[in-house]
Coordinates of C-alpha atoms in Angstrom, one line a residue:
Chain A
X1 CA 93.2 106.3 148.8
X2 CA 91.4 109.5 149.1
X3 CA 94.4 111.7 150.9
X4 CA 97.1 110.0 148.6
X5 CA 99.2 112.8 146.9
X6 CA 100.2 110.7 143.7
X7 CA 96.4 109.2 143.4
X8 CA 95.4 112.5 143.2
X9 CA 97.5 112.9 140.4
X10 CA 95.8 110.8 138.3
X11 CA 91.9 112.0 139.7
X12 CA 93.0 115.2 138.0
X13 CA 94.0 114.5 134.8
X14 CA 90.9 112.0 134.8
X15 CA 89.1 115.1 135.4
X16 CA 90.9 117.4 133.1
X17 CA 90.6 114.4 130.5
X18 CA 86.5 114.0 131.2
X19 CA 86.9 109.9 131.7
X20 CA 84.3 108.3 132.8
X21 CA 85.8 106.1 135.8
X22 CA 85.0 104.0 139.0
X23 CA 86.4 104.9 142.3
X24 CA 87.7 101.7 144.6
X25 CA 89.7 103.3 147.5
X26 CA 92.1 100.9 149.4
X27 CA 92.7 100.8 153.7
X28 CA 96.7 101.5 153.4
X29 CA 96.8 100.0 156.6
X30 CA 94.9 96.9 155.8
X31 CA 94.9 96.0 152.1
X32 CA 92.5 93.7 151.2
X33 CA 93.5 90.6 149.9
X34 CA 92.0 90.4 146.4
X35 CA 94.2 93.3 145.9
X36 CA 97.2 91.7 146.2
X37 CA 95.9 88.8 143.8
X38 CA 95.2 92.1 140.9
X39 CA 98.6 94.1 141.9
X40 CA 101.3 91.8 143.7
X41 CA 103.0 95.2 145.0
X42 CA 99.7 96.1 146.1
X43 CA 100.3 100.0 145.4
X44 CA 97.6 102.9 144.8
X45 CA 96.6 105.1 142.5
X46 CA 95.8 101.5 140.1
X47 CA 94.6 101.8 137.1
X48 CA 92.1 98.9 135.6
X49 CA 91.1 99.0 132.4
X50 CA 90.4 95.8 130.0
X51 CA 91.6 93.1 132.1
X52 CA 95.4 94.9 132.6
X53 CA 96.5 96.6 135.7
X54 CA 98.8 99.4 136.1
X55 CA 100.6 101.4 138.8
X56 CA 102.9 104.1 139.1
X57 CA 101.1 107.8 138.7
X58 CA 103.1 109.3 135.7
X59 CA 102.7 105.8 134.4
X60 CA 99.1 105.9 134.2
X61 CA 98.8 109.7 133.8
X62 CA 101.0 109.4 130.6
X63 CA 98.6 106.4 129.2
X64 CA 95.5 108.9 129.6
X65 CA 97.2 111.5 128.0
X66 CA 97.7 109.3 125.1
X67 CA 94.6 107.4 125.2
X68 CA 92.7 110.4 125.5
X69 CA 94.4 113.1 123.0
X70 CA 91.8 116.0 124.2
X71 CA 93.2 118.6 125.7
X72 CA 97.1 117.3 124.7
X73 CA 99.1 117.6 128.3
X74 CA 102.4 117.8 127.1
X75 CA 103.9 120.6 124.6
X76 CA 103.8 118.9 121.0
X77 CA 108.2 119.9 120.4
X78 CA 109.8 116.8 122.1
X79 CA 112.3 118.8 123.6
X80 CA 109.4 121.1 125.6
X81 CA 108.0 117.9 126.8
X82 CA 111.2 116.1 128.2
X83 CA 111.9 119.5 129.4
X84 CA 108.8 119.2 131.4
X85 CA 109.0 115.7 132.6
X86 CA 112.5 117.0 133.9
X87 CA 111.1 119.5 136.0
X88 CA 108.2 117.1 137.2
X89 CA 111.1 114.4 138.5
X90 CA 112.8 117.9 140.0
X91 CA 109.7 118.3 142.1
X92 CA 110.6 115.5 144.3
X93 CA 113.2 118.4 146.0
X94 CA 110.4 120.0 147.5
X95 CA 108.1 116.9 148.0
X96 CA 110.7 114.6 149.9
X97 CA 111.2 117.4 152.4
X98 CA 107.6 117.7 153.0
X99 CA 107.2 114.1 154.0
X100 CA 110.2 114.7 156.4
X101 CA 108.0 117.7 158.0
X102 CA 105.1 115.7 158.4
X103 CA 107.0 113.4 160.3
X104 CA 109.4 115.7 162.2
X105 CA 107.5 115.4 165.3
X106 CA 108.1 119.3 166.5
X107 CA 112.1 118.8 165.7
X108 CA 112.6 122.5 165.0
X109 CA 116.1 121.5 163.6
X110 CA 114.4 119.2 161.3
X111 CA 111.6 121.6 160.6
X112 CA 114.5 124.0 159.7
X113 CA 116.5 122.3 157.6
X114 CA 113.4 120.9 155.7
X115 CA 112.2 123.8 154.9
X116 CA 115.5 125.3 153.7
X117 CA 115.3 122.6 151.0
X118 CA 111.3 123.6 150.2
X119 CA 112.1 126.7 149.6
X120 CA 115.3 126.4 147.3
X121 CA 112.9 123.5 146.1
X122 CA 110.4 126.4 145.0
X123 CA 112.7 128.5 144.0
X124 CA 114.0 126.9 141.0
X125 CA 110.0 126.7 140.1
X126 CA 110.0 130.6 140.5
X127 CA 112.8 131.1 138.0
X128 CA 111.0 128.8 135.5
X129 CA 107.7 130.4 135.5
X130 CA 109.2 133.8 135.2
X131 CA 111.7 132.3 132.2
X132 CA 108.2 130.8 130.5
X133 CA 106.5 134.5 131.3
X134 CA 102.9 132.5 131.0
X135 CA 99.7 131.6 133.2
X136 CA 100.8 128.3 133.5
X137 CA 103.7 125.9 132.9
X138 CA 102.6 125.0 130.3
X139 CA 101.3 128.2 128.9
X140 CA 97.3 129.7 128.9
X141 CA 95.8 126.3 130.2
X142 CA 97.3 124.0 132.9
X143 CA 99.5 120.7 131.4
X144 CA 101.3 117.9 132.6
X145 CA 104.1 119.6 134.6
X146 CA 101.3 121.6 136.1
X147 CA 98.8 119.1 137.4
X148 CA 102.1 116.7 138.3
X149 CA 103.4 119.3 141.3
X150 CA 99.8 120.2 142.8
X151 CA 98.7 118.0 144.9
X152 CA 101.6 119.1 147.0
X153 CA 101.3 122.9 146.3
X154 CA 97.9 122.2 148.3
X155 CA 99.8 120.3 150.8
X156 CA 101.8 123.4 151.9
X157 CA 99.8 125.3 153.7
X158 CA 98.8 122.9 155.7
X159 CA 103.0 122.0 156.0
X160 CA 103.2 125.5 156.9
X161 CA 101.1 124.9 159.8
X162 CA 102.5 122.2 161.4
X163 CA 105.9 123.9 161.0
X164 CA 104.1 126.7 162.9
X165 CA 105.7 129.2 160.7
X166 CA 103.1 131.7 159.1
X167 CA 106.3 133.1 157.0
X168 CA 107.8 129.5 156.1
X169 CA 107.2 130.6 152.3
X170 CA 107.5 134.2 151.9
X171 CA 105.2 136.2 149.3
X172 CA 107.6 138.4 147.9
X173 CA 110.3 135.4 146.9
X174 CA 107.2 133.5 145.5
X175 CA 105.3 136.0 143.3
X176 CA 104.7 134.0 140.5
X177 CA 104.0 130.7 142.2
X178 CA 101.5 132.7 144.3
X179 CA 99.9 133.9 141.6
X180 CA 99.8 130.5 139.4
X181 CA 98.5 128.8 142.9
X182 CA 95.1 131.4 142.6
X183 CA 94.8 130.8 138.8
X184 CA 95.3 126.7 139.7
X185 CA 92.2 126.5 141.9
X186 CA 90.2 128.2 139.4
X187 CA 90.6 125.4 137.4
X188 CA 87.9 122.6 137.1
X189 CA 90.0 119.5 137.0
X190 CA 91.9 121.0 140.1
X191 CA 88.4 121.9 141.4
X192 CA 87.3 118.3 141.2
X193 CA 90.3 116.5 143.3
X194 CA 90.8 119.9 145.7
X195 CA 90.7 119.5 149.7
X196 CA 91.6 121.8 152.1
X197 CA 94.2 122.6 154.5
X198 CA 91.5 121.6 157.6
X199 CA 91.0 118.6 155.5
X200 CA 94.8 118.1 155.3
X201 CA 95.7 118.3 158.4
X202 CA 92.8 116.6 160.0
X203 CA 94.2 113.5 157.6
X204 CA 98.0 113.9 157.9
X205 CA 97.4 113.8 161.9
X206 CA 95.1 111.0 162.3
X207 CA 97.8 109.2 159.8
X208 CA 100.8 110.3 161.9
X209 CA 99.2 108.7 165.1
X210 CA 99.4 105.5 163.5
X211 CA 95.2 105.3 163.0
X212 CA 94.8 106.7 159.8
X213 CA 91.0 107.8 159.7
X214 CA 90.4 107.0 155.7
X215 CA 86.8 107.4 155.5
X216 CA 86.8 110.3 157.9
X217 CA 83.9 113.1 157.7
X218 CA 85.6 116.2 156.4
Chain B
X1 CA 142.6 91.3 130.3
X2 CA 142.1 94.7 128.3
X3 CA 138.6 95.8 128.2
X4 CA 137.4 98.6 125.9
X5 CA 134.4 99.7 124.9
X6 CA 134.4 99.0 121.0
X7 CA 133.8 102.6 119.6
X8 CA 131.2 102.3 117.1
X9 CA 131.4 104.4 114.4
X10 CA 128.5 106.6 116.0
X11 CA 131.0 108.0 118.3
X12 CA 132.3 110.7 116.7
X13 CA 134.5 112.4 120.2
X14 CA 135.1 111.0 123.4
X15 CA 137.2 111.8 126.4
X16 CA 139.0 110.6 129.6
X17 CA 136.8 110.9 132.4
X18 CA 137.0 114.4 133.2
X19 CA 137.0 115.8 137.0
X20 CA 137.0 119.2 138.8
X21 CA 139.2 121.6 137.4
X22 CA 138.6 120.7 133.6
X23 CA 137.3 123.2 131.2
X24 CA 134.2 121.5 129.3
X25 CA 135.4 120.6 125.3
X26 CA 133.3 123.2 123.7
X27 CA 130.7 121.5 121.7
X28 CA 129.4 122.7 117.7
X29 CA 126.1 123.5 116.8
X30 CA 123.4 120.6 116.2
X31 CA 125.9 118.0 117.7
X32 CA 124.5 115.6 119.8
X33 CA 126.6 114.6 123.1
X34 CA 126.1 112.7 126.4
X35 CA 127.8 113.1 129.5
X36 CA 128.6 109.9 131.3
X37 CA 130.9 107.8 132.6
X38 CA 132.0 104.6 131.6
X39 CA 130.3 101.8 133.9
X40 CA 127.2 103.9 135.1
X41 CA 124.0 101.9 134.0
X42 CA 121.8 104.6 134.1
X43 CA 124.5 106.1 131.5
X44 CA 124.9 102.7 129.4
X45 CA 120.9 102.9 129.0
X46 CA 121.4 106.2 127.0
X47 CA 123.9 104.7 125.0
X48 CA 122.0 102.0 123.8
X49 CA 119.3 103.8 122.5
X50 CA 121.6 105.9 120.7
X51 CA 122.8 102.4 119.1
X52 CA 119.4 101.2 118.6
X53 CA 118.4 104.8 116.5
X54 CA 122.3 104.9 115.2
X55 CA 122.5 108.4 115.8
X56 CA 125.8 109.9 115.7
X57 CA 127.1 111.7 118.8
X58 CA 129.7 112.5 121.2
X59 CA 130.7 110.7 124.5
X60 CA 132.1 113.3 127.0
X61 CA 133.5 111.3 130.1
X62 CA 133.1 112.7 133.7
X63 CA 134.6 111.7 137.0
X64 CA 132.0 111.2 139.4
X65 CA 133.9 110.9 142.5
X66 CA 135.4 114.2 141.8
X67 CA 132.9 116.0 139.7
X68 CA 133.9 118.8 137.3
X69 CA 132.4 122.3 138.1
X70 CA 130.3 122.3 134.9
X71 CA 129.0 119.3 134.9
X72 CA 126.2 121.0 137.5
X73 CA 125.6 123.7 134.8
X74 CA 124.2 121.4 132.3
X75 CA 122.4 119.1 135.3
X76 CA 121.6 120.9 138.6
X77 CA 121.5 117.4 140.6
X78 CA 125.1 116.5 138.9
X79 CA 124.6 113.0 137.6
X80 CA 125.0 111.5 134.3
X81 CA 123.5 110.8 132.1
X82 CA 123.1 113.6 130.5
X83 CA 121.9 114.7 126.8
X84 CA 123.1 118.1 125.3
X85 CA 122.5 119.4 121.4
X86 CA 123.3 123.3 121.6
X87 CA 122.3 124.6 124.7
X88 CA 119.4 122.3 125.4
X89 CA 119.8 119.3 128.1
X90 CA 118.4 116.7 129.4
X91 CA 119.0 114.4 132.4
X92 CA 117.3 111.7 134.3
X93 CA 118.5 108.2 131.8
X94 CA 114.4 107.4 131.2
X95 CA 113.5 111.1 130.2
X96 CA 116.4 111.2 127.9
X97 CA 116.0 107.8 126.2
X98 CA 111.6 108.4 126.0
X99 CA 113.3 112.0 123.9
X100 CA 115.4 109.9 121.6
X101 CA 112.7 107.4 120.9
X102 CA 110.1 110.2 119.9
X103 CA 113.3 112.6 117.9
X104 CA 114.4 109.4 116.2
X105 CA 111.2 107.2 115.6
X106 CA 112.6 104.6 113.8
X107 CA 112.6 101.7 115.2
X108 CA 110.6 102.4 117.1
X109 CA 111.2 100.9 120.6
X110 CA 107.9 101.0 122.2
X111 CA 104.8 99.3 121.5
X112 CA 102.1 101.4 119.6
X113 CA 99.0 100.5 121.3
X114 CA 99.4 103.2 124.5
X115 CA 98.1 100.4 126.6
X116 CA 100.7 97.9 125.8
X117 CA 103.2 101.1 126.1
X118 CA 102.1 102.0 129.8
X119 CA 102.6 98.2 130.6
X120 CA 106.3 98.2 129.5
X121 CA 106.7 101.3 131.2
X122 CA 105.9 100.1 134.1
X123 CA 108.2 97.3 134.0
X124 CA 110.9 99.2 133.5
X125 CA 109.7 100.8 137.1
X126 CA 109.3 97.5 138.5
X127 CA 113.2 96.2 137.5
X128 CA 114.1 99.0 140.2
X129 CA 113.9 96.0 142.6
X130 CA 116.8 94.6 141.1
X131 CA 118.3 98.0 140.4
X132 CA 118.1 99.0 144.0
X133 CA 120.0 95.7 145.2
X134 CA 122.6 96.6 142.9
X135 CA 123.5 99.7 144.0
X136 CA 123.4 98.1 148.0
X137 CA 125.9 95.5 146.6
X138 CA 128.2 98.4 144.9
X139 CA 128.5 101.1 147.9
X140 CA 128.0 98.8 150.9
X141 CA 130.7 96.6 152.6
X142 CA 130.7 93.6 150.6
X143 CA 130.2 91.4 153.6
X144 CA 128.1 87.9 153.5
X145 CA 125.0 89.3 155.0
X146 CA 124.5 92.1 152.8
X147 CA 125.8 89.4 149.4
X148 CA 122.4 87.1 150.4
X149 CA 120.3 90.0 150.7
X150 CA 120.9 91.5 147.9
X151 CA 121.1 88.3 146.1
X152 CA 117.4 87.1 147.3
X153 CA 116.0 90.8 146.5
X154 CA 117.1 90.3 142.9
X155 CA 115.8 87.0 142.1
X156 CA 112.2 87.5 143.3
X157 CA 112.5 90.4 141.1
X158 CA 113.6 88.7 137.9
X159 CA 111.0 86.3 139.0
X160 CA 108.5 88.7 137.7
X161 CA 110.2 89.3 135.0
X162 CA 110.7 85.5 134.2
X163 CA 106.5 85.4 134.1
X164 CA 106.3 88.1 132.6
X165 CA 108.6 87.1 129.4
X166 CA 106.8 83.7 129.7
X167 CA 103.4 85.3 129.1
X168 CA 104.6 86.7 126.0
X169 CA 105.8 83.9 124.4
X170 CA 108.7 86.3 122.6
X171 CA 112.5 86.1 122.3
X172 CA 112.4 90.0 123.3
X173 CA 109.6 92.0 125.4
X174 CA 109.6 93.6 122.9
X175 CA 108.9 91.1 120.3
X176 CA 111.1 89.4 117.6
X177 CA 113.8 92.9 118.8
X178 CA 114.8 94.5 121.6
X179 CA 112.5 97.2 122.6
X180 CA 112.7 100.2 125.8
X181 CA 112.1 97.5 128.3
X182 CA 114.5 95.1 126.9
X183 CA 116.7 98.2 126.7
X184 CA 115.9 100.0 129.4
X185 CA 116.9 96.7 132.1
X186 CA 119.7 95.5 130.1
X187 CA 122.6 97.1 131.9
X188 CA 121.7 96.1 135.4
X189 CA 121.2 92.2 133.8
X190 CA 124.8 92.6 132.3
X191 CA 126.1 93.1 135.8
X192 CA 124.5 89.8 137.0
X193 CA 127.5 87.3 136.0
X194 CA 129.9 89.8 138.0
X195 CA 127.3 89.4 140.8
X196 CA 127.6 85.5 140.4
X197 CA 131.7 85.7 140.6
X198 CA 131.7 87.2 143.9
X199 CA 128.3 85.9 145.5
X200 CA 130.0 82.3 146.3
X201 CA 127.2 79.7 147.0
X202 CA 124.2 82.4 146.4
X203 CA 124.1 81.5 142.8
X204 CA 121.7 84.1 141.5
X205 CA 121.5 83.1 137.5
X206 CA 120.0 79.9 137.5
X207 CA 118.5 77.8 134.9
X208 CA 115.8 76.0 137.1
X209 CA 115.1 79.2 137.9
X210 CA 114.7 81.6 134.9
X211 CA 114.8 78.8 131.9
X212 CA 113.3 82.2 129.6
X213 CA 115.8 85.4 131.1
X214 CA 118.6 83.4 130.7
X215 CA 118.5 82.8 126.9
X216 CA 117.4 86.4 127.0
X217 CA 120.5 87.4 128.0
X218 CA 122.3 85.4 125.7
X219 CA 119.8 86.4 122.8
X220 CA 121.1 90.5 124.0
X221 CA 124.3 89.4 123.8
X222 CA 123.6 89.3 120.0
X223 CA 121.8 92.4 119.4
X224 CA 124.3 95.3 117.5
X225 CA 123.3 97.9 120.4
X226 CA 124.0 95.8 122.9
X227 CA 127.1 94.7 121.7
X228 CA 128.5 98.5 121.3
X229 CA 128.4 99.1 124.9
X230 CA 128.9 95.6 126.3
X231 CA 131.5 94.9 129.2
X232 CA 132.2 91.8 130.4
X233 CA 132.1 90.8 134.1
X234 CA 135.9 90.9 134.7
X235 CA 135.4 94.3 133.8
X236 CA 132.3 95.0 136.4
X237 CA 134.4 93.7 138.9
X238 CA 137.6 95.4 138.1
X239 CA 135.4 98.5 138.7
X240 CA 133.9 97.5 141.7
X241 CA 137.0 96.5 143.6
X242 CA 138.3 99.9 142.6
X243 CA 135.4 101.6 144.8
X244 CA 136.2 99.2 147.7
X245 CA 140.0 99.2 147.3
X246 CA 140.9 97.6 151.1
X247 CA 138.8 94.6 150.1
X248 CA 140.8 91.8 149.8
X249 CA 138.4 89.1 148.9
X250 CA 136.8 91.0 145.9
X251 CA 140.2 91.4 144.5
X252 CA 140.6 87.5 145.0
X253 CA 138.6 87.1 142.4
X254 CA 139.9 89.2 140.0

């Protein structure tokens, strides 16, 4: 689905991989039936490849890092890379209060509290691209742990927004991020899967009022 | 009836379960431990691939109802399990075991073919089903309701599971030996007989039912790993009825 966080996930790394790939995107809302029949929990992003199916997005995005060697995603010391799967699970602190956000409905309590738990969330991102002192995560190109957390880095402003907080997320407590954020949309894979926060929030709110407008014209 | 774990000769330290207040045992250069605690089965999966690769390490014990200050040094979220050597660790059980497998190749627990691999992983993702009921069943009021429930969640998800081993026509996933998957699920299938003592007439295990899981079980029952870190269900239960101590009818069946 084209606004689907963790199926944009696995559109960059087909990207940043250079797979040649097919496209079927799914109504959420009504799921066709012959999907059920080639995924019984009928989720998205799906990956189809020689008659076998699979779900989950670090699943799949894991399988075409190995299937596909070129670039490697992960750091080749076993340690660096279950180091960096650890921090992709950690993400989930400042993606689960997003969701919450989204649905707050104005709650400036809720809003609040949420984004008291982005921004601890971010921090401990901060402190680990200052400890790694590179571009990137993981180093002078983007990797795993990098592509992993955007699709919800470009899901903040828009957030941000609907908090209706301009300084939500604070320059000066976010240096680094901010500047790994500007390198991040130069990059092509990134470029291939990136919408904006118009686009965003034109989605999120046509998904909140409970008529989710999939094939909308951005 | 006295249940210990048998402490393989892997074990080199272990500890009481140790709660707020305790200073960590200080741990020696290039030795391996895990933080855990004795009937977690995120823990136990960490464990058995440390039996599977026969690595030698230490077991450090923590009380989770009454955590000790450090353990959120080595794991901001303050759960086990949790691997250290020198000042590096790990949490999350998955992560930890996927770092053992690829330190200590041999054998090797997942299928070459990355294919194959991704479809094992994804098991393992899809046993959360029973996983999930589990944990309702532990930290909820054990009351009828909430036994069916959880008792119908997990059989439709050993039903896939059932196919799934069916389709591969093996004694294992993983072939002729356990592999990650067989692994990976084994503690929360180790639990099931406990589930069966206290679940009265919603019989969850049985053999019309899963005619290839349940000579699985018995065929894990064999395997070396398995049997390092094996409880039985009295055990389970004993356990249980300790986190729900004003219910009367779980220590019935005690």
């Amino acid at each position: 689905m084209k606004y689907c966080p963790y199926a944009q996930r696995v559109r960059i790394i087909i990207a940043a991989k250079n797979v040649k790939h097919e496209i079927v995107n799914i109504n959420l809302k009504s799921k066709p039936d012959w999907f059920f029949e080639k995924n019984p929990l009928g989720k998205v992003p799906a990956l189809e490849k020689d008659g076998a199916l699979m779900f989950e997005s670090m699943v799949i995005c894991d399988y075409l890092n190995e299937a596909y060697p070129e670039p490697p995603l992960y750091p080749a010391d076993p340690w660096q890379k279950a180091h960096d799967r650890v921090f992709i699970e950690l993400w989930s602190k400042v993606s689960s209060p997003m969701y919450k956000v989204y649905f707050a409905k104005g709650d400036q309590h809720v809003l609040a509290q949420c984004f008291d738990d982005i921004r601890d969330g971010l921090d401990m991102f901060e402190v680990e691209l200052s400890k790694r002192g590179t571009c990137f995560f993981a180093g002078a190109k983007p990797g795993m742990l990098d592509y992993m957390i955007w699709p919800w880095v470009e899901r903040l402003p828009m957030a941000q927004q609907m908090a209706g907080d301009d300084d939500a997320l604070p320059e000066e407590r976010y240096l680094k991020l901010l500047s790994w954020m500007t390198n991040m949309k130069e990059e092509p894979a990134v470029r291939a899967t990136f919408m904006s926060p118009e686009t965003h929030l034109k989605f999120l709110l046509s998904h909140i009022s409970g008529s989710p407008e999939y094939d909308m014209e951005e | 009836m006295a249940n210990k774990v048998a402490l393989s000769s892997l074990v080199t330290m272990t500890t009481k379960h140790l709660s707020s207040g305790s200073s960590c045992p200080p741990l020696e250069d290039g030795v391996m431990r895990v933080y855990s605690m004795k009937y977690c089965p995120y823990a136990q999966r960490t464990h058995l691939v440390l039996a599977a690769k026969n690595i030698k390490h230490e077991v450090v014990y923590v009380n989770l109802k009454n955590k000790p200050e450090w353990l959120f040094e080595k794991n901001s979220l303050g759960k086990v399990p949790v691997l250290q050597i020198n000042e590096h660790c790990l949490f999350e059980s998955l992560i930890t075991c996927d770092y053992l497998d690829e330190v200590y190749p041999e054998p090797p627990l997942y299928p070459a073919q990355p294919l194959k691999k991704a479809q094992d992983r994804m098991f393992i993702e899809l046993w959360s089903q029973i996983s999930a009921a589990l944990l309702k069943l532990y930290f909820s009021k054990k009351d009828e309701q909430i036994m069916k429930k959880s008792c119908d969640d997990i059989k439709s998800g050993l039903d896939v599971f059932e196919t799934e081993l069916t389709k591969r026509g093996t004694k294992f996933f993983g072939g002729d030996t356990p592999g990650m998957l067989d692994y990976m699920i084994w503690p929360w299938a180790e639990r099931l007989p406990m589930v069966e003592m206290i679940a009265r007439n919603n019989g969850v295990l049985t053999q019309d039912r899963f005619p290839k899981m349940l000579p699985w079980m018995v065929d894990m029952m064999e395997d070396n790993a398995v049997k390092t870190v094996y409880l039985p269900p009295e055990a389970h239960l004993k356990f249980l009825t300790t986190l729900d101590p004003d219910n009367s009818r779980l220590r019935s069946f005690l």
